[in-house]
Amino acid sequence: MKILVTGIAGFIGSHVAEAYLAAGHHVVGLDTFSSGAAGNVPAGVRVHRVDIRQPRLLEAVLAAERPDVVNHHAADADVSQITRRPRRGLEVNLTGTLNLLESCARQGVGKLIFISSAAVYGNPRYLPVDERHPFDPTNVYGMSKAAGEMLVRIYAATAGLRCTSLRYANVYGPRQQARAEGGVVASFLYALRRGESPRITWDGEQTRDFVYVGDLARANVAALERGDGGAYNLGTGVPTSINQLLRAVSEAVGVWRDPVYVPKRPGDIRASYFDCRLAEQELGWRAETSLQEGLRALAAATAAPTDRAR
Ligand SMILES: NC(=O)c1ccc[n+]([C@@H]2O[C@H](COP(=O)([O-])OP(=O)(O)OC[C@H]3O[C@@H](n4cnc5c(N)ncnc54)[C@H](O)[C@@H]3O)[C@@H](O)[C@H]2O)c1
């Protein structure tokens, strides 16, 4: 199968591209390298430096590549940046998705895999959050993902395009940048390694569902053949408080620093974790990596030469 991955130079898109290659697929990419890095792209993969906000250039890429599937990871995923610049965030996350849908329909792409987020649910009304939970985002980022999902579903049905939305919990793993959505693991790791105090917003007792990037890469492989018309929560189903997370990251790197607590941000959510049974039933997927295993893998993959020698 030929797959075009948007956002291939980013944290998660690059892992998904690797998983597709490992499964024997032909992968091409599209990215602006605005938050991604050329070094993240798997060796030998052709990447078009095109912005999804430019419909004509986007269409030219799809016409030239003729992929069977488009996997759409490109987004403005920096929540505080979108909060400051909502117009740009909506242009990338929503209008960019519309541009992609229109080009996919015109160029006869078979399937679009849209990447969504736990942010669509906002402050959960019940836990664990399943896919029937209403959309109630508390920030423009979550709103852009909720609207993107709805656009994909409506447009795909009328254009005869198969689609699946994957709603990620908080993702962590190698190549993550501290500032992106869910970047708390990376921010703790880099702070501890630099000998700085990790920053925790609020009192650190807020919980999240931390899922390892390698597990999500497998879900993207499953979604090539399964889950048409569906939207799936992808997490571990395990709540972890930010204070617990800091202790776990600290164990993985073998360094402890007392955190500095800073005030919560508007829209911050108290508790969130997923019910992932639908993904298990319909995609045949479940997270297999425990937080401790994932953090050990992350620490090993990002170890400085001096850390490795210890
Ligand atoms: N990291 C998380 O915890 C998390 C959680 C839920 C959902 N997501 C979603 O997963 C996807 C990937 O996130 P990530 O953490 O890898 O972020 P990332 O910033 O590392 O990756 C995004 C990629 O998209 C590219 N990009 C940005 N704007 C573009 C544009 N206009 N045109 C083309 N390319 C563009 C960037 O250069 C980057 O390579 C995003 O859709 C994000 O919303 C991430």
Coordinates of C-alpha atoms and ligand atoms in Angstrom, one line a residue:
M1 CA 0.0 0.0 0.0
K2 CA 1.2 3.5 -0.7
I3 CA 0.7 5.9 2.3
L4 CA 1.2 9.6 2.5
V5 CA 1.9 10.8 6.1
T6 CA 1.4 14.5 6.8
G7 CA 3.5 15.7 9.7
I8 CA 6.0 13.0 9.0
A9 CA 8.9 15.1 10.5
G10 CA 7.1 15.4 13.8
F11 CA 7.3 13.4 17.0
I12 CA 4.4 10.9 16.4
G13 CA 4.2 11.0 12.5
S14 CA 7.8 9.9 12.3
H15 CA 7.1 6.8 14.4
V16 CA 4.0 6.0 12.4
A17 CA 6.0 6.2 9.2
E18 CA 8.6 3.8 10.6
A19 CA 5.8 1.3 11.6
Y20 CA 4.3 1.5 8.1
L21 CA 7.7 0.9 6.5
A22 CA 8.3 -2.1 8.9
A23 CA 4.9 -3.5 7.8
G24 CA 6.1 -3.4 4.2
H25 CA 4.2 -0.3 2.9
H26 CA 5.5 2.4 0.7
V27 CA 5.7 5.7 2.6
V28 CA 6.0 9.3 1.4
G29 CA 5.7 12.4 3.5
L30 CA 4.5 16.0 3.6
D31 CA 5.7 18.5 6.2
T32 CA 6.6 22.2 6.6
F33 CA 9.3 21.3 9.2
S34 CA 7.8 24.1 11.4
S35 CA 7.9 22.0 14.5
G36 CA 9.3 18.8 13.0
A37 CA 12.9 18.0 12.1
A38 CA 14.4 16.5 9.0
G39 CA 16.4 14.1 11.2
N40 CA 13.1 12.5 12.4
V41 CA 12.2 11.3 8.9
P42 CA 13.0 7.7 8.2
A43 CA 16.0 7.3 5.8
G44 CA 15.1 7.2 2.2
V45 CA 11.5 8.5 2.5
R46 CA 10.6 11.4 0.1
V47 CA 9.2 14.4 1.9
H48 CA 7.3 17.2 0.1
R49 CA 7.9 20.5 1.9
V50 CA 4.4 21.8 1.5
D51 CA 2.0 23.6 3.9
I52 CA -1.5 22.1 4.2
R53 CA -2.8 25.6 4.1
Q54 CA -1.8 25.8 0.4
P55 CA -4.5 23.9 -1.4
R56 CA -2.9 24.0 -4.9
L57 CA 0.5 22.8 -3.8
L58 CA -1.2 20.1 -1.6
E59 CA -3.2 18.9 -4.6
A60 CA -0.1 18.7 -6.8
V61 CA 1.6 16.5 -4.2
L62 CA -1.4 14.1 -4.1
A63 CA -1.7 14.1 -7.9
A64 CA 2.0 13.2 -8.2
E65 CA 2.1 10.6 -5.5
R66 CA -1.4 9.0 -5.9
P67 CA -1.4 7.4 -2.4
D68 CA -3.9 4.7 -1.4
V69 CA -4.2 6.2 2.2
V70 CA -3.4 9.6 3.7
N71 CA -2.5 9.6 7.3
H72 CA -3.0 13.1 8.7
H73 CA -0.7 14.0 11.6
A74 CA 0.2 17.5 10.5
A75 CA -1.2 20.0 12.9
D76 CA -0.5 22.9 15.2
A77 CA -0.2 20.8 18.3
D78 CA 1.1 23.4 20.7
V79 CA -1.9 24.3 22.9
S80 CA -0.5 27.5 24.3
Q81 CA 0.6 28.7 20.9
I82 CA -3.0 28.1 19.5
T83 CA -4.4 29.8 22.6
R84 CA -2.3 32.9 21.7
R85 CA -2.9 32.6 17.9
P86 CA -6.3 30.9 17.4
R87 CA -6.7 32.1 13.8
R88 CA -3.5 30.4 12.7
G89 CA -4.3 27.3 14.7
L90 CA -7.7 27.0 13.0
E91 CA -6.2 27.6 9.6
V92 CA -3.8 24.7 10.0
N93 CA -5.9 22.3 12.0
L94 CA -9.3 22.9 10.4
T95 CA -8.9 24.6 7.0
G96 CA -5.8 22.5 6.3
T97 CA -7.9 19.4 7.0
L98 CA -10.6 20.7 4.6
N99 CA -7.9 21.3 1.9
L100 CA -6.6 17.7 2.4
L101 CA -10.1 16.2 2.2
E102 CA -10.9 18.1 -1.0
S103 CA -7.6 16.9 -2.6
C104 CA -8.1 13.4 -1.4
A105 CA -11.6 13.2 -2.9
R106 CA -10.4 14.7 -6.3
Q107 CA -7.4 12.5 -6.5
G108 CA -9.2 9.2 -5.6
V109 CA -7.5 8.5 -2.3
G110 CA -9.2 5.5 -0.7
K111 CA -8.9 6.3 3.0
L112 CA -8.0 9.2 5.4
I113 CA -6.8 8.6 8.9
F114 CA -7.4 11.7 11.0
I115 CA -5.5 12.3 14.2
S116 CA -7.6 13.7 17.0
S117 CA -7.2 14.2 20.7
A118 CA -8.6 13.7 24.2
A119 CA -8.9 17.5 24.1
V120 CA -12.2 17.1 22.2
Y121 CA -13.9 15.9 25.4
G122 CA -12.8 18.8 27.6
N123 CA -13.4 18.4 31.3
P124 CA -14.8 14.8 31.6
R125 CA -18.3 14.4 32.9
Y126 CA -17.6 10.8 33.8
L127 CA -14.5 8.5 33.9
P128 CA -13.1 6.7 32.2
V129 CA -14.0 8.6 29.1
D130 CA -15.5 6.5 26.3
E131 CA -16.3 7.5 22.7
R132 CA -20.0 8.3 23.6
H133 CA -18.8 11.2 25.9
P134 CA -20.0 14.5 24.3
F135 CA -17.5 16.9 22.7
D136 CA -17.0 19.8 25.1
P137 CA -13.5 21.2 24.5
T138 CA -12.1 23.9 26.8
N139 CA -9.6 25.4 24.4
V140 CA -9.3 26.3 20.7
Y141 CA -6.9 23.3 20.1
G142 CA -9.6 20.8 21.3
M143 CA -12.2 22.7 19.4
S144 CA -10.1 22.5 16.2
K145 CA -9.8 18.7 16.6
A146 CA -13.5 18.2 17.4
A147 CA -14.4 20.3 14.3
G148 CA -11.8 18.5 12.2
E149 CA -13.3 15.1 13.1
M150 CA -16.8 16.3 12.3
L151 CA -15.6 17.7 9.0
V152 CA -13.9 14.5 8.1
R153 CA -16.9 12.4 8.9
I154 CA -19.4 14.6 7.0
Y155 CA -17.1 15.2 4.0
A156 CA -15.9 11.6 3.7
A157 CA -19.5 10.3 3.6
T158 CA -20.4 12.6 0.8
A159 CA -17.2 12.2 -1.1
G160 CA -17.0 8.4 -0.9
L161 CA -13.8 8.5 1.1
R162 CA -13.2 6.0 3.9
C163 CA -12.1 7.6 7.2
T164 CA -11.0 6.7 10.7
S165 CA -10.3 9.2 13.6
L166 CA -7.8 8.2 16.3
R167 CA -8.2 10.2 19.5
Y168 CA -4.8 10.1 21.3
A169 CA -4.5 10.4 25.1
N170 CA -1.2 12.0 26.3
V171 CA 1.6 10.6 24.1
Y172 CA 5.2 10.3 25.1
G173 CA 8.4 8.7 23.7
P174 CA 11.6 9.5 21.8
R175 CA 11.7 12.7 19.7
Q176 CA 9.0 14.5 21.7
Q177 CA 9.5 18.2 22.2
A178 CA 8.7 19.7 25.6
R179 CA 6.4 22.3 24.2
A180 CA 3.9 20.2 22.2
E181 CA 0.6 18.8 23.4
G182 CA 1.3 16.3 26.2
G183 CA 4.9 17.4 26.4
V184 CA 5.1 17.1 30.1
V185 CA 7.1 13.9 30.0
A186 CA 9.7 15.5 27.7
S187 CA 9.8 18.6 29.9
F188 CA 10.5 16.5 33.0
L189 CA 13.1 14.5 31.3
Y190 CA 15.1 17.5 29.9
A191 CA 14.8 19.4 33.2
L192 CA 16.1 16.5 35.3
R193 CA 18.9 15.9 32.8
R194 CA 19.9 19.6 32.9
G195 CA 19.8 19.7 36.7
E196 CA 16.9 22.1 36.7
S197 CA 13.7 21.9 38.8
P198 CA 10.8 20.4 36.8
R199 CA 7.8 22.7 36.6
I200 CA 4.4 21.3 37.6
T201 CA 1.2 23.4 37.0
W202 CA -1.5 23.3 39.7
D203 CA -0.9 20.9 42.6
G204 CA 0.3 18.0 40.4
E205 CA -2.6 15.8 41.6
Q206 CA -4.4 16.2 38.2
T207 CA -4.4 12.9 36.3
R208 CA -3.8 12.0 32.6
D209 CA -3.5 8.8 30.5
F210 CA 0.0 8.5 29.2
V211 CA 0.4 6.3 26.1
Y212 CA 3.7 5.2 24.5
V213 CA 4.2 6.4 21.0
G214 CA 5.2 2.9 19.8
D215 CA 1.8 1.6 20.8
L216 CA 0.1 4.4 18.8
A217 CA 2.2 3.5 15.7
R218 CA 0.7 0.0 15.8
A219 CA -2.8 1.5 16.0
N220 CA -2.1 3.5 12.8
V221 CA -1.1 0.2 11.1
A222 CA -4.4 -1.4 12.3
A223 CA -6.4 1.5 11.0
L224 CA -5.2 0.9 7.4
E225 CA -7.6 -2.0 7.1
R226 CA -10.0 -1.6 10.0
G227 CA -12.2 1.0 11.7
D228 CA -13.8 2.6 8.6
G229 CA -16.3 5.3 9.7
G230 CA -15.1 5.0 13.4
A231 CA -13.5 7.2 16.0
Y232 CA -11.4 5.5 18.7
N233 CA -9.9 6.5 22.1
L234 CA -6.3 5.4 22.2
G235 CA -4.7 5.3 25.6
T236 CA -3.8 2.9 28.4
G237 CA -6.9 3.3 30.5
V238 CA -4.6 4.0 33.5
P239 CA -4.8 7.4 35.3
T240 CA -1.4 8.8 36.4
S241 CA -1.1 12.0 38.4
I242 CA 1.6 14.5 37.4
N243 CA 3.3 14.0 40.7
Q244 CA 3.4 10.2 40.1
L245 CA 4.7 10.9 36.6
L246 CA 7.6 13.0 37.9
R247 CA 8.6 10.2 40.3
A248 CA 8.4 7.7 37.5
V249 CA 10.5 9.8 35.1
S250 CA 13.0 10.5 37.9
E251 CA 13.4 6.7 38.5
A252 CA 13.9 6.1 34.7
V253 CA 16.7 8.7 34.5
G254 CA 18.1 8.1 38.0
V255 CA 17.9 11.8 39.0
W256 CA 15.6 13.6 41.4
R257 CA 14.9 17.4 41.7
D258 CA 12.2 19.0 43.8
P259 CA 9.6 20.4 41.4
V260 CA 8.4 24.0 41.3
Y261 CA 4.6 24.4 41.3
V262 CA 3.1 27.1 39.1
P263 CA -0.5 28.2 38.8
K264 CA -2.9 26.2 36.6
R265 CA -3.7 27.5 33.1
P266 CA -7.2 28.5 32.0
G267 CA -8.9 25.3 30.7
D268 CA -6.6 22.9 32.6
I269 CA -8.5 19.6 33.3
R270 CA -8.5 17.8 36.6
A271 CA -8.8 14.2 35.7
S272 CA -8.8 12.4 32.4
Y273 CA -8.3 8.8 31.3
F274 CA -9.7 6.7 28.5
D275 CA -11.9 3.6 28.1
C276 CA -10.3 1.9 25.1
R277 CA -12.5 -1.1 24.7
L278 CA -13.9 0.0 21.4
A279 CA -10.4 0.2 19.9
E280 CA -9.8 -3.3 21.2
Q281 CA -13.0 -4.7 19.7
E282 CA -12.9 -2.9 16.3
L283 CA -9.2 -2.2 15.6
G284 CA -7.9 -5.3 17.5
W285 CA -5.6 -2.8 19.3
R286 CA -4.6 -2.3 22.9
A287 CA -1.7 -0.4 24.6
E288 CA 1.0 -2.9 25.6
T289 CA 3.7 -0.7 27.1
S290 CA 3.5 0.1 30.8
L291 CA 4.5 3.6 31.9
Q292 CA 7.7 2.2 33.5
E293 CA 8.7 0.3 30.4
G294 CA 7.9 3.3 28.1
L295 CA 9.9 5.7 30.3
R296 CA 12.9 3.3 30.4
A297 CA 12.8 3.0 26.6
L298 CA 12.6 6.8 26.3
A299 CA 15.5 7.3 28.8
A300 CA 17.6 4.8 26.9
A301 CA 16.8 6.3 23.5
T302 CA 17.6 9.9 24.6
A303 CA 20.5 9.1 26.9
A304 CA 23.6 11.4 26.7
P305 CA 26.9 9.5 26.4
T306 CA 27.6 10.3 30.1
D307 CA 24.2 8.8 31.1
R308 CA 24.9 5.7 29.1
A309 CA 28.2 5.2 30.8
R310 CA 26.6 5.1 34.3
Ligands
LIG1 N1 1.7 14.7 21.4 C1 0.5 14.4 22.0 O1 0.4 14.0 23.2 C2 -0.7 14.4 21.1 C3 -2.0 14.1 21.8 C4 -3.1 14.0 21.0 C5 -3.1 14.3 19.6 N2 -1.9 14.7 19.1 C6 -1.9 15.0 17.6 O2 -0.9 14.2 17.0 C7 -0.4 14.8 15.8 C8 1.1 14.9 15.9 O3 1.5 15.6 17.0 P1 3.0 15.7 17.5 O4 3.0 15.6 19.0 O5 3.8 14.7 16.8 O6 3.4 17.1 17.1 P2 4.6 17.7 16.2 O7 4.6 19.2 16.3 O8 5.9 17.0 16.6 O9 4.2 17.2 14.7 C9 3.4 18.0 13.8 C10 4.1 18.0 12.5 O10 3.3 18.7 11.6 C11 4.1 19.6 10.8 N3 3.2 20.7 10.5 C12 2.7 21.7 11.3 N4 2.0 22.6 10.6 C13 2.0 22.1 9.3 C14 1.4 22.6 8.1 N5 0.6 23.8 8.1 N6 1.5 21.9 6.9 C15 2.3 20.8 6.9 N7 2.9 20.3 8.1 C16 2.8 21.0 9.2 C17 5.2 20.0 11.8 O11 6.3 20.5 11.2 C18 5.4 18.7 12.5 O12 6.4 17.9 11.8 C19 -1.1 16.2 15.8 O13 -2.2 16.2 15.0 C20 -1.5 16.4 17.3 O14 -2.6 17.3 17.4 C21 -0.7 14.7 19.8

